[in-house]
Amino acid sequence: MRARIVLLCCFSLLTMACNKGQQLDEINDEEVVDQLSDNELLDLVQKQTFNYFWDGAESNSGMARERIHIDEPSLDQDVVTTGGSGFGLMTMLVGVKRGFITRNQALERLERIVAFLKTADRFHGAWPHWLNGKTGKVIPFSSKDDGGDLVETAFLVQGLLTVQEYFKNGNEEEKELVLKIQQLWEEVEWNWYTKNDEDVLYWHWSPNFEWDLNFKLSGYNETLITYILAAASPTHAITKEVYEKGWANTGAITSSETSYDLPTILKHNVHPVGPLFWAHYSYLGLNPTRLKDQFANYWTLNQNHAKIMYNYCVENPENFEGYGEKYWGLTASYSINGYAAHSPSEDLGVISPTAALSSFPYTPQESMRFLRALYEEQQKLIGLYGPYDAFSMSDDWFVTRYLAIDQGPIPIMIENYRSQFIWNLFMENAEVQNGLSKLGFTSN
């Protein structure tokens, strides 16, 4: 019998109907999956992945650990991720909505996180990629990446502003949290990261190496939210020209290519179909369903991206074992030899569950088919915090490890598919709406 812990570990307090009124821990694993409705199965995976950010959080800061290795639980326990923690903030709101925690429990944890962020290392208002959760000091992400990381900061601010909207009409304690978030948001010097007023944003700045990494945010990838927040800033905003000349590369961002008869619409340099996290990270709060600007219809862009990835895995041109209608999805994750940004142009036979599961809004039938197959047939690939990060059937390989940036999008995007809850909160922010309007977006 497959390991029962897979489906039991996170739902000890949840009673599932299953037409029998039995608790989950009273049913063997095969019976559980057979009897769960689609909604109950979505509840299950949301609860498990939520717990990465709740039970698995770093104890002092409340922030999300960069990674959790089930096989090496002591590894990097103090390393917290700013971008992944932004995702974690949103998962806590999902947790309240779904009844996994109370509003007061969420408030207490969020107050601790915001207090930590206030005193943690910042560089012209931007947080680094990694922080020490005990001390708040920067942990270098690479040899020269020891300063501000504007993209990770954008992912964090996306989460903070969503929390702000959730609590803005609350009690005095909640409104105090809202004010503290506003201060953090206003202190980010987005325009500093144009490197002396160039018409483009730069990813990194270091007090030791300054602009040496020289990474421009130009061409389509996961960082659209960075430009939108930079334009929306009430204190340190960029101009529309920075978006048009930098991000859109004066129009060269557009693509006329198709894949599986679907327009790719935008491209990053020469690659029109990248890893699927491009369709997730910026759109955890940013609602793409009616979002348009002069360069793209963002719903069509993201839906096509997910469908192209599904069709690619069904076609399986490299003949990898397991690829097909049930198992699909390529994105950045652990890989057989370290870490890789898997995509059709870098296909290593590795499937990352976050790719299909975080695409629920775009491909609900295909994503549900993947979810059921994974939980019914591959329970060795599921652990304490939901599906493990990656697997390869061709190489008979998987990792018993998790990454915050892969687990976070799963419960958020599933919730956006189910209720648009996080989308609705983020899009209510008046300053975000001002930024969108400034850049020429319409969202109705």
PDB file of C-alpha atoms in Angstrom, residues 21-196:
ATOM      1  CA  GLY A  21     -18.853  11.495   7.129  1.00  0.00           C
ATOM      2  CA  GLN A  22     -15.483   9.939   7.931  1.00  0.00           C
ATOM      3  CA  GLN A  23     -12.337  11.807   8.905  1.00  0.00           C
ATOM      4  CA  LEU A  24      -9.505  11.683   6.430  1.00  0.00           C
ATOM      5  CA  ASP A  25      -7.249   9.858   8.826  1.00  0.00           C
ATOM      6  CA  GLU A  26      -9.776   7.024   9.101  1.00  0.00           C
ATOM      7  CA  ILE A  27      -9.701   6.197   5.393  1.00  0.00           C
ATOM      8  CA  ASN A  28      -6.893   4.451   3.596  1.00  0.00           C
ATOM      9  CA  ASP A  29      -5.154   6.475   0.918  1.00  0.00           C
ATOM     10  CA  GLU A  30      -6.642   4.788  -2.142  1.00  0.00           C
ATOM     11  CA  GLU A  31     -10.171   5.171  -0.805  1.00  0.00           C
ATOM     12  CA  VAL A  32      -9.515   8.802   0.047  1.00  0.00           C
ATOM     13  CA  VAL A  33      -8.557   9.846  -3.459  1.00  0.00           C
ATOM     14  CA  ASP A  34     -11.341   7.805  -5.021  1.00  0.00           C
ATOM     15  CA  GLN A  35     -13.954   9.477  -2.848  1.00  0.00           C
ATOM     16  CA  LEU A  36     -12.751  13.071  -2.759  1.00  0.00           C
ATOM     17  CA  SER A  37     -14.629  15.483  -4.963  1.00  0.00           C
ATOM     18  CA  ASP A  38     -12.643  17.909  -7.086  1.00  0.00           C
ATOM     19  CA  ASN A  39     -13.269  20.659  -4.538  1.00  0.00           C
ATOM     20  CA  GLU A  40     -12.116  18.464  -1.667  1.00  0.00           C
ATOM     21  CA  LEU A  41      -8.961  17.563  -3.548  1.00  0.00           C
ATOM     22  CA  LEU A  42      -8.319  21.258  -4.193  1.00  0.00           C
ATOM     23  CA  ASP A  43      -8.811  21.903  -0.467  1.00  0.00           C
ATOM     24  CA  LEU A  44      -6.248  19.225   0.274  1.00  0.00           C
ATOM     25  CA  VAL A  45      -3.477  20.497  -1.970  1.00  0.00           C
ATOM     26  CA  GLN A  46      -4.135  24.092  -0.881  1.00  0.00           C
ATOM     27  CA  LYS A  47      -3.845  23.106   2.789  1.00  0.00           C
ATOM     28  CA  GLN A  48      -0.650  21.140   2.257  1.00  0.00           C
ATOM     29  CA  THR A  49       1.103  23.870   0.260  1.00  0.00           C
ATOM     30  CA  PHE A  50      -0.180  26.582   2.645  1.00  0.00           C
ATOM     31  CA  ASN A  51       1.523  24.718   5.467  1.00  0.00           C
ATOM     32  CA  TYR A  52       4.913  25.254   3.849  1.00  0.00           C
ATOM     33  CA  PHE A  53       4.503  28.920   4.795  1.00  0.00           C
ATOM     34  CA  TRP A  54       2.712  28.335   8.089  1.00  0.00           C
ATOM     35  CA  ASP A  55       4.208  25.338   9.864  1.00  0.00           C
ATOM     36  CA  GLY A  56       7.398  25.437   7.815  1.00  0.00           C
ATOM     37  CA  ALA A  57       8.181  29.131   8.333  1.00  0.00           C
ATOM     38  CA  GLU A  58      11.377  30.340   9.986  1.00  0.00           C
ATOM     39  CA  SER A  59      10.554  30.664  13.679  1.00  0.00           C
ATOM     40  CA  ASN A  60      11.936  34.111  14.521  1.00  0.00           C
ATOM     41  CA  SER A  61      10.894  36.177  11.499  1.00  0.00           C
ATOM     42  CA  GLY A  62       7.831  34.240  10.368  1.00  0.00           C
ATOM     43  CA  MET A  63       9.254  34.498   6.844  1.00  0.00           C
ATOM     44  CA  ALA A  64       9.325  31.667   4.315  1.00  0.00           C
ATOM     45  CA  ARG A  65      12.412  29.522   4.221  1.00  0.00           C
ATOM     46  CA  GLU A  66      14.064  29.485   0.819  1.00  0.00           C
ATOM     47  CA  ARG A  67      13.952  25.699   0.767  1.00  0.00           C
ATOM     48  CA  ILE A  68      12.990  22.770   2.926  1.00  0.00           C
ATOM     49  CA  HIS A  69      14.726  19.444   2.391  1.00  0.00           C
ATOM     50  CA  ILE A  70      12.849  16.571   3.961  1.00  0.00           C
ATOM     51  CA  ASP A  71      16.008  14.461   3.600  1.00  0.00           C
ATOM     52  CA  GLU A  72      18.197  17.187   5.190  1.00  0.00           C
ATOM     53  CA  PRO A  73      15.911  19.091   7.583  1.00  0.00           C
ATOM     54  CA  SER A  74      18.738  21.140   9.128  1.00  0.00           C
ATOM     55  CA  LEU A  75      19.928  22.560   5.795  1.00  0.00           C
ATOM     56  CA  ASP A  76      19.673  26.353   5.438  1.00  0.00           C
ATOM     57  CA  GLN A  77      17.137  26.685   8.253  1.00  0.00           C
ATOM     58  CA  ASP A  78      17.946  30.374   8.757  1.00  0.00           C
ATOM     59  CA  VAL A  79      17.845  31.362   5.060  1.00  0.00           C
ATOM     60  CA  VAL A  80      14.595  33.172   4.268  1.00  0.00           C
ATOM     61  CA  THR A  81      13.484  34.399   0.869  1.00  0.00           C
ATOM     62  CA  THR A  82      11.928  37.808   0.304  1.00  0.00           C
ATOM     63  CA  GLY A  83      10.098  36.973  -2.924  1.00  0.00           C
ATOM     64  CA  GLY A  84       8.914  33.608  -1.639  1.00  0.00           C
ATOM     65  CA  SER A  85       7.728  35.318   1.537  1.00  0.00           C
ATOM     66  CA  GLY A  86       5.646  37.660  -0.607  1.00  0.00           C
ATOM     67  CA  PHE A  87       3.943  34.577  -1.987  1.00  0.00           C
ATOM     68  CA  GLY A  88       3.593  33.297   1.574  1.00  0.00           C
ATOM     69  CA  LEU A  89       1.733  36.433   2.674  1.00  0.00           C
ATOM     70  CA  MET A  90      -0.922  35.701   0.069  1.00  0.00           C
ATOM     71  CA  THR A  91      -1.167  32.048   1.103  1.00  0.00           C
ATOM     72  CA  MET A  92      -1.994  33.147   4.651  1.00  0.00           C
ATOM     73  CA  LEU A  93      -4.992  35.058   3.356  1.00  0.00           C
ATOM     74  CA  VAL A  94      -6.008  31.931   1.432  1.00  0.00           C
ATOM     75  CA  GLY A  95      -5.604  30.051   4.697  1.00  0.00           C
ATOM     76  CA  VAL A  96      -8.059  32.379   6.435  1.00  0.00           C
ATOM     77  CA  LYS A  97     -10.574  32.153   3.583  1.00  0.00           C
ATOM     78  CA  ARG A  98     -10.434  28.351   3.565  1.00  0.00           C
ATOM     79  CA  GLY A  99     -10.578  28.039   7.357  1.00  0.00           C
ATOM     80  CA  PHE A 100      -7.078  26.642   7.849  1.00  0.00           C
ATOM     81  CA  ILE A 101      -6.262  29.461  10.318  1.00  0.00           C
ATOM     82  CA  THR A 102      -8.221  32.309  11.890  1.00  0.00           C
ATOM     83  CA  ARG A 103      -8.012  35.970  10.939  1.00  0.00           C
ATOM     84  CA  ASN A 104      -6.356  36.712  14.295  1.00  0.00           C
ATOM     85  CA  GLN A 105      -3.757  33.997  13.780  1.00  0.00           C
ATOM     86  CA  ALA A 106      -2.909  35.461  10.394  1.00  0.00           C
ATOM     87  CA  LEU A 107      -2.720  38.971  11.848  1.00  0.00           C
ATOM     88  CA  GLU A 108      -0.297  37.895  14.556  1.00  0.00           C
ATOM     89  CA  ARG A 109       2.022  36.208  12.065  1.00  0.00           C
ATOM     90  CA  LEU A 110       1.827  39.107   9.602  1.00  0.00           C
ATOM     91  CA  GLU A 111       2.672  41.625  12.330  1.00  0.00           C
ATOM     92  CA  ARG A 112       5.799  39.627  13.127  1.00  0.00           C
ATOM     93  CA  ILE A 113       6.827  39.516   9.465  1.00  0.00           C
ATOM     94  CA  VAL A 114       6.281  43.248   8.919  1.00  0.00           C
ATOM     95  CA  ALA A 115       8.253  44.089  12.082  1.00  0.00           C
ATOM     96  CA  PHE A 116      11.113  41.918  10.815  1.00  0.00           C
ATOM     97  CA  LEU A 117      11.062  43.563   7.383  1.00  0.00           C
ATOM     98  CA  LYS A 118      11.187  47.027   8.928  1.00  0.00           C
ATOM     99  CA  THR A 119      14.569  46.371  10.556  1.00  0.00           C
ATOM    100  CA  ALA A 120      16.042  43.946   7.998  1.00  0.00           C
ATOM    101  CA  ASP A 121      18.786  44.994   5.581  1.00  0.00           C
ATOM    102  CA  ARG A 122      17.570  47.151   2.702  1.00  0.00           C
ATOM    103  CA  PHE A 123      19.353  48.878  -0.151  1.00  0.00           C
ATOM    104  CA  HIS A 124      17.671  52.061  -1.330  1.00  0.00           C
ATOM    105  CA  GLY A 125      14.490  50.575   0.049  1.00  0.00           C
ATOM    106  CA  ALA A 126      14.812  47.219  -1.712  1.00  0.00           C
ATOM    107  CA  TRP A 127      15.345  44.005   0.192  1.00  0.00           C
ATOM    108  CA  PRO A 128      17.932  41.420  -0.895  1.00  0.00           C
ATOM    109  CA  HIS A 129      17.025  38.025  -2.325  1.00  0.00           C
ATOM    110  CA  TRP A 130      17.969  36.229   0.899  1.00  0.00           C
ATOM    111  CA  LEU A 131      18.001  37.309   4.526  1.00  0.00           C
ATOM    112  CA  ASN A 132      19.064  35.608   7.721  1.00  0.00           C
ATOM    113  CA  GLY A 133      15.790  35.016   9.525  1.00  0.00           C
ATOM    114  CA  LYS A 134      17.428  35.318  12.936  1.00  0.00           C
ATOM    115  CA  THR A 135      19.385  38.551  12.346  1.00  0.00           C
ATOM    116  CA  GLY A 136      17.783  40.289   9.348  1.00  0.00           C
ATOM    117  CA  LYS A 137      21.192  40.563   7.676  1.00  0.00           C
ATOM    118  CA  VAL A 138      21.699  39.957   3.978  1.00  0.00           C
ATOM    119  CA  ILE A 139      22.878  36.534   2.844  1.00  0.00           C
ATOM    120  CA  PRO A 140      24.524  36.848  -0.597  1.00  0.00           C
ATOM    121  CA  PHE A 141      22.605  35.021  -3.327  1.00  0.00           C
ATOM    122  CA  SER A 142      25.796  34.886  -5.418  1.00  0.00           C
ATOM    123  CA  SER A 143      29.263  36.400  -5.268  1.00  0.00           C
ATOM    124  CA  LYS A 144      28.137  39.892  -6.294  1.00  0.00           C
ATOM    125  CA  ASP A 145      24.467  39.650  -5.368  1.00  0.00           C
ATOM    126  CA  ASP A 146      24.737  41.000  -1.829  1.00  0.00           C
ATOM    127  CA  GLY A 147      22.481  44.042  -2.088  1.00  0.00           C
ATOM    128  CA  GLY A 148      19.051  45.034  -3.280  1.00  0.00           C
ATOM    129  CA  ASP A 149      17.070  42.672  -5.486  1.00  0.00           C
ATOM    130  CA  LEU A 150      14.292  44.692  -7.115  1.00  0.00           C
ATOM    131  CA  VAL A 151      12.401  41.715  -8.548  1.00  0.00           C
ATOM    132  CA  GLU A 152      12.264  39.793  -5.272  1.00  0.00           C
ATOM    133  CA  THR A 153      11.236  43.063  -3.646  1.00  0.00           C
ATOM    134  CA  ALA A 154       8.393  43.393  -6.166  1.00  0.00           C
ATOM    135  CA  PHE A 155       7.151  39.886  -5.346  1.00  0.00           C
ATOM    136  CA  LEU A 156       7.280  40.786  -1.649  1.00  0.00           C
ATOM    137  CA  VAL A 157       5.478  44.102  -2.147  1.00  0.00           C
ATOM    138  CA  GLN A 158       2.800  42.376  -4.250  1.00  0.00           C
ATOM    139  CA  GLY A 159       2.049  40.267  -1.194  1.00  0.00           C
ATOM    140  CA  LEU A 160       2.239  43.180   1.238  1.00  0.00           C
ATOM    141  CA  LEU A 161      -0.230  45.275  -0.753  1.00  0.00           C
ATOM    142  CA  THR A 162      -2.637  42.343  -0.933  1.00  0.00           C
ATOM    143  CA  VAL A 163      -2.478  42.012   2.854  1.00  0.00           C
ATOM    144  CA  GLN A 164      -3.020  45.759   3.138  1.00  0.00           C
ATOM    145  CA  GLU A 165      -6.230  45.558   1.114  1.00  0.00           C
ATOM    146  CA  TYR A 166      -7.507  42.650   3.193  1.00  0.00           C
ATOM    147  CA  PHE A 167      -7.117  44.484   6.509  1.00  0.00           C
ATOM    148  CA  LYS A 168      -7.673  48.117   5.488  1.00  0.00           C
ATOM    149  CA  ASN A 169     -11.214  48.320   6.902  1.00  0.00           C
ATOM    150  CA  GLY A 170     -10.487  46.258   9.997  1.00  0.00           C
ATOM    151  CA  ASN A 171     -10.040  47.054  13.673  1.00  0.00           C
ATOM    152  CA  GLU A 172      -7.414  49.417  15.121  1.00  0.00           C
ATOM    153  CA  GLU A 173      -4.719  46.755  15.309  1.00  0.00           C
ATOM    154  CA  GLU A 174      -5.330  45.753  11.707  1.00  0.00           C
ATOM    155  CA  LYS A 175      -5.298  49.360  10.528  1.00  0.00           C
ATOM    156  CA  GLU A 176      -1.964  49.846  12.300  1.00  0.00           C
ATOM    157  CA  LEU A 177      -0.568  46.962  10.270  1.00  0.00           C
ATOM    158  CA  VAL A 178      -1.905  48.634   7.117  1.00  0.00           C
ATOM    159  CA  LEU A 179      -0.027  51.848   7.966  1.00  0.00           C
ATOM    160  CA  LYS A 180       3.209  49.960   8.606  1.00  0.00           C
ATOM    161  CA  ILE A 181       2.911  48.254   5.218  1.00  0.00           C
ATOM    162  CA  GLN A 182       2.313  51.616   3.565  1.00  0.00           C
ATOM    163  CA  GLN A 183       5.550  52.925   5.045  1.00  0.00           C
ATOM    164  CA  LEU A 184       7.537  49.943   3.750  1.00  0.00           C
ATOM    165  CA  TRP A 185       5.975  50.343   0.300  1.00  0.00           C
ATOM    166  CA  GLU A 186       6.743  54.063   0.152  1.00  0.00           C
ATOM    167  CA  GLU A 187      10.376  53.501   1.141  1.00  0.00           C
ATOM    168  CA  VAL A 188      11.233  51.361  -1.909  1.00  0.00           C
ATOM    169  CA  GLU A 189      13.257  53.585  -4.266  1.00  0.00           C
ATOM    170  CA  TRP A 190      12.128  52.037  -7.545  1.00  0.00           C
ATOM    171  CA  ASN A 191      13.506  54.872  -9.661  1.00  0.00           C
ATOM    172  CA  TRP A 192      16.975  54.445  -8.121  1.00  0.00           C
ATOM    173  CA  TYR A 193      17.142  51.120  -9.936  1.00  0.00           C
ATOM    174  CA  THR A 194      17.137  52.859 -13.332  1.00  0.00           C
ATOM    175  CA  LYS A 195      20.911  53.294 -12.847  1.00  0.00           C
ATOM    176  CA  ASN A 196      21.249  57.050 -13.139  1.00  0.00           C
TER     177      ASN A 196
END
